[in-house]
Coordinates of C-alpha atoms in Angstrom, one line a residue:
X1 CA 123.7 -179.1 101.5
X2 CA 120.3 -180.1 100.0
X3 CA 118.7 -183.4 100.2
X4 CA 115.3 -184.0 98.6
X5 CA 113.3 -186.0 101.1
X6 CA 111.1 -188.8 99.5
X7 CA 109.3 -191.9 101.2
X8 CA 109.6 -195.2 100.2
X9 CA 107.6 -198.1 101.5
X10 CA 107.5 -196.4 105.3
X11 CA 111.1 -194.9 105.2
X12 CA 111.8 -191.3 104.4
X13 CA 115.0 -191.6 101.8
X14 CA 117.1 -188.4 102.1
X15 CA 118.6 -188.2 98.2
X16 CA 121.5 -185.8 97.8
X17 CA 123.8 -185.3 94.6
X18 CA 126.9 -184.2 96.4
X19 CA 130.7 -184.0 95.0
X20 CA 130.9 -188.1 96.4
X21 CA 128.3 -189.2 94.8
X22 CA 128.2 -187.5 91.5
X23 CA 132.1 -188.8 91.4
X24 CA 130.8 -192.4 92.3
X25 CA 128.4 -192.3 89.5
X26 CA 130.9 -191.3 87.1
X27 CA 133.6 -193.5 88.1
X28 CA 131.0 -196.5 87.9
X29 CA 129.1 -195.1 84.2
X30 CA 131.5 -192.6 82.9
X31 CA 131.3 -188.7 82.6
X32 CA 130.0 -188.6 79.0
X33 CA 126.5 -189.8 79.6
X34 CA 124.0 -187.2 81.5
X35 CA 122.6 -188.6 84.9
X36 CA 119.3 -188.0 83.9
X37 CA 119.7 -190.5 81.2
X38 CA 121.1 -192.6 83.3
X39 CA 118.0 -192.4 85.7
X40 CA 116.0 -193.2 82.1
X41 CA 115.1 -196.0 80.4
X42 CA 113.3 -199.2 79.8
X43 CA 114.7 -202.8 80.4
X44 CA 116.5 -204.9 83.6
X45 CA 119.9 -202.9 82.9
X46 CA 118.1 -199.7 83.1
X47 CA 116.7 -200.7 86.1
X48 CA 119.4 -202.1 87.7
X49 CA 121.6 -198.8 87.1
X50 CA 118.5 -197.0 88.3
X51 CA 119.0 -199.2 91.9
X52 CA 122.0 -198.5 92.1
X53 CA 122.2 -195.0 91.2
X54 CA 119.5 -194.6 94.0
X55 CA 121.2 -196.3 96.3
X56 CA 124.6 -194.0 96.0
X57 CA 121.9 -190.9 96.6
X58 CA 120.3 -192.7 99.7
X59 CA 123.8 -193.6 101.0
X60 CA 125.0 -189.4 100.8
X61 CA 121.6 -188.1 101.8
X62 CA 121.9 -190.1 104.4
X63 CA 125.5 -189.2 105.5
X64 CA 124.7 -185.4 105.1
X65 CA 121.7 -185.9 107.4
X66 CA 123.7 -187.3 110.1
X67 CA 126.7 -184.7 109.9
X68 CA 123.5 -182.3 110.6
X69 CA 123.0 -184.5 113.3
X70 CA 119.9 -186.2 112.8
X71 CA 119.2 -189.7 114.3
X72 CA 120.8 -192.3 111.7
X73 CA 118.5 -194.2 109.8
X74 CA 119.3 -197.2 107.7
X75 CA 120.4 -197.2 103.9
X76 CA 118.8 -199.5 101.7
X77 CA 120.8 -202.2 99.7
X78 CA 120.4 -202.2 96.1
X79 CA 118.8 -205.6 96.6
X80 CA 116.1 -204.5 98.1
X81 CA 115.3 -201.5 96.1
X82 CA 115.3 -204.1 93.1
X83 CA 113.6 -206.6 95.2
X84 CA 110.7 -204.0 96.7
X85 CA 110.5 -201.8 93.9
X86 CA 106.9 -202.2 92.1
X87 CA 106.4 -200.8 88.7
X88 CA 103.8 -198.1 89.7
X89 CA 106.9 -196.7 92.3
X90 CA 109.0 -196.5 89.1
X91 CA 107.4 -192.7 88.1
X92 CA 107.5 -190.9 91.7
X93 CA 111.2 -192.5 92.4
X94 CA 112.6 -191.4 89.1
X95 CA 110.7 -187.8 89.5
X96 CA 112.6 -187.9 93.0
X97 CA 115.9 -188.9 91.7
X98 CA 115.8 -186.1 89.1
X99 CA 114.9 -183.7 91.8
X100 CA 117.9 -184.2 93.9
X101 CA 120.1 -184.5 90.9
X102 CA 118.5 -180.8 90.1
X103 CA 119.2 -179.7 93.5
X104 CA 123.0 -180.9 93.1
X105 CA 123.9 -178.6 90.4
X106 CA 121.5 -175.8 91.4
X107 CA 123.7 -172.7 92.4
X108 CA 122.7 -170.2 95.3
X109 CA 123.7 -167.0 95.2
X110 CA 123.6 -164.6 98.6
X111 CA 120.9 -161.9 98.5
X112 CA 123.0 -160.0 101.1
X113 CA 125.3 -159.4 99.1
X114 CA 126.4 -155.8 98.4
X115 CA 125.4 -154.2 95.0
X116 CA 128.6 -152.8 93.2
X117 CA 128.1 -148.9 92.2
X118 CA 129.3 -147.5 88.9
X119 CA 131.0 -144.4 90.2
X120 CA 131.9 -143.6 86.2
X121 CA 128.3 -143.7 85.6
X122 CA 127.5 -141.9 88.9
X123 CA 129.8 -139.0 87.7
X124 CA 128.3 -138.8 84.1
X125 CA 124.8 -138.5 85.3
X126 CA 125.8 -135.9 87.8
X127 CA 127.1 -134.1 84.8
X128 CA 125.0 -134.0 82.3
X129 CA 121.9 -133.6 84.7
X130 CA 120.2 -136.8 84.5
X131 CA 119.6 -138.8 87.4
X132 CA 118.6 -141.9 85.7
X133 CA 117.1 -144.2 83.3
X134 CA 113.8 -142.0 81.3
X135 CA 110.7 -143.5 82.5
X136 CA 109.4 -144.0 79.0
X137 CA 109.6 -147.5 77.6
X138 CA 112.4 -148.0 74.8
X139 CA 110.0 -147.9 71.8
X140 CA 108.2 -144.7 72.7
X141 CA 112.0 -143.2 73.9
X142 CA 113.6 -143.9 70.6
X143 CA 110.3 -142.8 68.1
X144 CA 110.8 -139.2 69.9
X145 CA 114.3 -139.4 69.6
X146 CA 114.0 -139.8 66.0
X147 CA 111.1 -137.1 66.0
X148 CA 114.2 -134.7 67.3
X149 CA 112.5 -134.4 70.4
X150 CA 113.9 -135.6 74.1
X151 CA 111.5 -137.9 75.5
X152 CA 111.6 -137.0 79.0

């Protein structure tokens, strides 16, 4: 699970975009709008959804961090992210909100995981006598091919 830390008038915020949240959001804004443009945007509405998206990420951040069993920590209202929020925070929280709503939809993929063979291919090389890809690079490979001439 991945939470993007971010601190906030003295509190570190732990913002995560996990399956509870990113249902919450939808359920409150609707699925055909993007987050990020949810996040966006210039007047008190946009604001106010901006509160309170923030608030849903603090609330599952939050959450995760304690099932990892960190010391609990407080979640901030809405009212007082609206209330303490100053203009000049209005960049860095956004940037921070778009970075944990990044991190929800990023994918990891194992390194450890085996690499699959291709026994057909495995077979034809042993075959026809080639071991491998020709060092050349494509370009020079296929103007000697077309001289009638095997690169390598």
């Amino acid at each position: 699970m991945r939470t993007v830390d971010f601190e906030y008038r003295g509190q570190v915020l732990h913002l995560c975009l996990n399956g509870a949240a990113l249902f919450a959001i939808r359920d409150e804004y609707g699925s055909e709008t993007p987050i990020f443009d949810l996040i966006a945007g210039d007047g008190s509405e946009a604001f106010q959804r901006m509160c309170r998206i923030l608030r849903i990420l603090c609330e599952q951040g939050e959450l995760v961090e304690r099932y990892l069993g960190q010391e609990p920590q407080e979640v901030p209202t809405e009212r007082y992210l609206a209330t303490t929020m100053m203009p000049s925070d209005l960049p860095a929280v956004r940037e921070a909100m778009a970075r944990a709503v990044a991190a929800g939809f990023r994918r990891e993929v194992p390194d450890d995981k085996p690499k699959r063979r291709d026994l057909g291919l495995e077979e034809l090389q042993k075959k026809t006598g080639r071991g491998g890809r020709c060092g050349c690079r494509w370009g020079l490979r296929s103007l000697v091919s077309l001289r009638g001439r095997r690169c390598c």
